[in-house]
Amino acid sequence: MSTSVYAKPVIPRIIFRPALATVLLHGLIIYLLTVNWTSTEREITRAKPVPQVINARLVDVSEFKPTPKPKPPAAKPKTKTPAVAKPKPEPKVEPKPTPKPQPKVVPKPAPKAEPKPEPRISPNELAAIARAELSELLEQEAQATASADEMAASFIGLIQQTVIRYWSRPPSARNGMETELAIQLIPTGDVVSVTVIRSSGNTAFDRSAINAVEKAGAFPELQQLPNAEFEKQFRRFRLLFKPEDLRY
Amino acid sequence: MEEQLSLLDLVWNASFTVQLVMMILLLASMASWYMIVNRYVYFRNARDEMYRFEERFWSGIDLSQLYREGNEKASDGTPIVGMESIFRAGFKEFSRMAQQSEIDSEAVIEGSRRAMRVAYMREEERLERHLAFLASVGSTSPYIGLFGTVWGIMHSFRGLANSTQATLATVAPGISEALVATAMGLFAAIPAVLAYNRFASKVDVLSNRYDTFMDEFSGILHRQAFAVRSRDKKAG
């Protein structure tokens, strides 16, 4: 630099940070992409049926949900506090006449002691009432969801039974064949569309499964289900057809 | 829905040409990101250095003192870039020529201006390094990706011709894998174009500042040169 103005330009070396940033960025993006893509795949593979006598089985999200928690026991201890609070306001009235005839020194501790519990009670009371109401609400909700879950489960069973009734397997059906269908319903219970998600490889078998659903046609019982529950579970669901009772 | 394919499967099962295209695009993306961060760091340093130097320059410090400070820095091994290198080039030329009394003061100013011009050009060259690469990644990588996609789709449709039962499922994976190439092309191109535009405007800003500094500094030199000459004349 100092020898000639025309020397080769000195370029500050900035290598480490860009390289690190590049590798991190690309690694992160590749990781995110692969993770996202495989997670959608995993959901399906997990939905394998437990071997059972029934051949058709509804694969549904609700099966993986934990059962609703029992109602919280919080309600009982809190209802006690308002009961305790009631007797306290009483002494407030009594001491007031007494301090007047007496010398000044005596009444001081008395008024001090009284007002204190009062503010203590009211927030406690309020909180207790609020909590009791809240827990009641929670309880109701839990019951509602529990009943909805039960209903959903019973409908799953119903759909299974109906579809099985209409399912006539082709002679080419073998144990271990699996066809997964995606079924779309509308709130009246009618089947709108049936598509094969995963083919068994045997067209006749796939066809028989589709036919079974199409013959069943509609599940009008689903109208009893609350709308939100319907949207969640039955708007689109998957049905796995898997014969296991065949001899070969 | 459909057949669930993971992204990696798509890439691994792609045809050779498509894989090659993806490889090129990945490399282009990595290189362009390297250069983006590199330029970012460089420009930030250059700007900080510029502010620091300008403050020092206008603080009323003796110019030869400033030049000596620069010498110390250079001997420490830190490369002198930006405004300071322009200053050093001009000042060195000036002090060298001013020592020879037979040279006209106009010529001295002219000489130092020339030296500063050279240093300025070099600075500009440094600033613009890598930018051409970013520009070409930005403009060509969508096309490379598109080529991969077209090739992949061509391939999967040819496969369709061979099979007797034509379903969507026979072509869909091929098209999907082919589209990955376009996605990668866009992924490489968008940051490169953005960064190119940003950095180009930064280069403009910095070189404008350098240009202004050159004018200011040659004004100072002008004053000094004539002061020296007139003093010499009085003395001689």
CSV table of C-alpha atoms in Angstrom, one decimal, chain A residues 145-227:
chain,number,residue,atom,x,y,z
A,145,THR,CA,-67.3,-32.0,25.5
A,146,ALA,CA,-67.4,-35.4,27.1
A,147,SER,CA,-70.9,-36.0,25.8
A,148,ALA,CA,-69.9,-34.7,22.4
A,149,ASP,CA,-66.9,-37.0,22.3
A,150,GLU,CA,-69.1,-39.9,23.3
A,151,MET,CA,-71.6,-39.0,20.6
A,152,ALA,CA,-68.8,-38.8,18.1
A,153,ALA,CA,-67.5,-42.1,19.2
A,154,SER,CA,-70.9,-43.7,18.8
A,155,PHE,CA,-71.3,-42.2,15.4
A,156,ILE,CA,-67.9,-43.6,14.4
A,157,GLY,CA,-69.2,-47.0,15.4
A,158,LEU,CA,-72.4,-46.4,13.5
A,159,ILE,CA,-70.6,-45.4,10.3
A,160,GLN,CA,-68.4,-48.5,10.6
A,161,GLN,CA,-71.4,-50.8,11.0
A,162,THR,CA,-73.3,-49.2,8.1
A,163,VAL,CA,-70.4,-49.4,5.8
A,164,ILE,CA,-69.6,-52.9,6.7
A,165,ARG,CA,-73.1,-53.9,6.0
A,166,TYR,CA,-72.8,-52.7,2.5
A,167,TRP,CA,-69.4,-54.0,1.8
A,168,SER,CA,-69.1,-57.0,-0.4
A,169,ARG,CA,-65.6,-58.0,-1.0
A,170,PRO,CA,-64.5,-59.3,-4.4
A,171,PRO,CA,-63.1,-62.8,-4.6
A,172,SER,CA,-59.7,-61.4,-5.3
A,173,ALA,CA,-59.6,-59.8,-1.8
A,174,ARG,CA,-56.8,-61.1,0.4
A,175,ASN,CA,-55.8,-60.7,4.0
A,176,GLY,CA,-53.5,-57.8,4.4
A,177,MET,CA,-54.9,-55.7,1.7
A,178,GLU,CA,-55.5,-52.1,2.7
A,179,THR,CA,-57.5,-49.4,1.1
A,180,GLU,CA,-57.7,-46.0,2.6
A,181,LEU,CA,-60.5,-43.7,1.5
A,182,ALA,CA,-61.1,-40.0,2.1
A,183,ILE,CA,-64.8,-39.3,2.7
A,184,GLN,CA,-66.4,-35.9,2.7
A,185,LEU,CA,-69.7,-35.3,4.3
A,186,ILE,CA,-72.1,-32.4,4.5
A,187,PRO,CA,-74.0,-31.5,7.7
A,188,THR,CA,-77.1,-33.4,6.6
A,189,GLY,CA,-75.0,-36.6,6.7
A,190,ASP,CA,-74.8,-37.1,2.9
A,191,VAL,CA,-71.7,-38.4,1.4
A,192,VAL,CA,-70.4,-35.8,-1.1
A,193,SER,CA,-67.2,-37.4,-2.3
A,194,VAL,CA,-65.2,-40.6,-1.9
A,195,THR,CA,-61.6,-40.8,-3.1
A,196,VAL,CA,-59.0,-43.4,-2.7
A,197,ILE,CA,-56.0,-42.0,-0.7
A,198,ARG,CA,-54.1,-45.2,-0.7
A,199,SER,CA,-54.8,-48.0,-3.0
A,200,SER,CA,-54.5,-51.6,-2.1
A,201,GLY,CA,-53.1,-52.3,-5.6
A,202,ASN,CA,-56.2,-54.3,-6.4
A,203,THR,CA,-58.6,-52.2,-8.4
A,204,ALA,CA,-61.6,-54.5,-7.6
A,205,PHE,CA,-60.9,-54.3,-4.0
A,206,ASP,CA,-60.7,-50.5,-4.1
A,207,ARG,CA,-63.8,-50.4,-6.1
A,208,SER,CA,-65.7,-52.5,-3.5
A,209,ALA,CA,-64.7,-50.2,-0.7
A,210,ILE,CA,-65.9,-47.2,-2.7
A,211,ASN,CA,-69.1,-49.0,-3.5
A,212,ALA,CA,-69.7,-49.8,0.2
A,213,VAL,CA,-69.5,-46.1,1.1
A,214,GLU,CA,-71.6,-45.0,-1.9
A,215,LYS,CA,-74.3,-47.5,-1.1
A,216,ALA,CA,-74.4,-46.4,2.4
A,217,GLY,CA,-75.0,-43.0,0.8
A,218,ALA,CA,-75.8,-40.9,3.9
A,219,PHE,CA,-75.6,-41.0,7.6
A,220,PRO,CA,-78.6,-38.9,8.6
A,221,GLU,CA,-77.9,-39.6,12.3
A,222,LEU,CA,-75.1,-37.1,12.1
A,223,GLN,CA,-77.5,-34.3,12.1
A,224,GLN,CA,-77.8,-34.7,15.8
A,225,LEU,CA,-74.2,-33.8,16.3
A,226,PRO,CA,-73.4,-30.2,17.2
A,227,ASN,CA,-72.1,-28.3,14.2
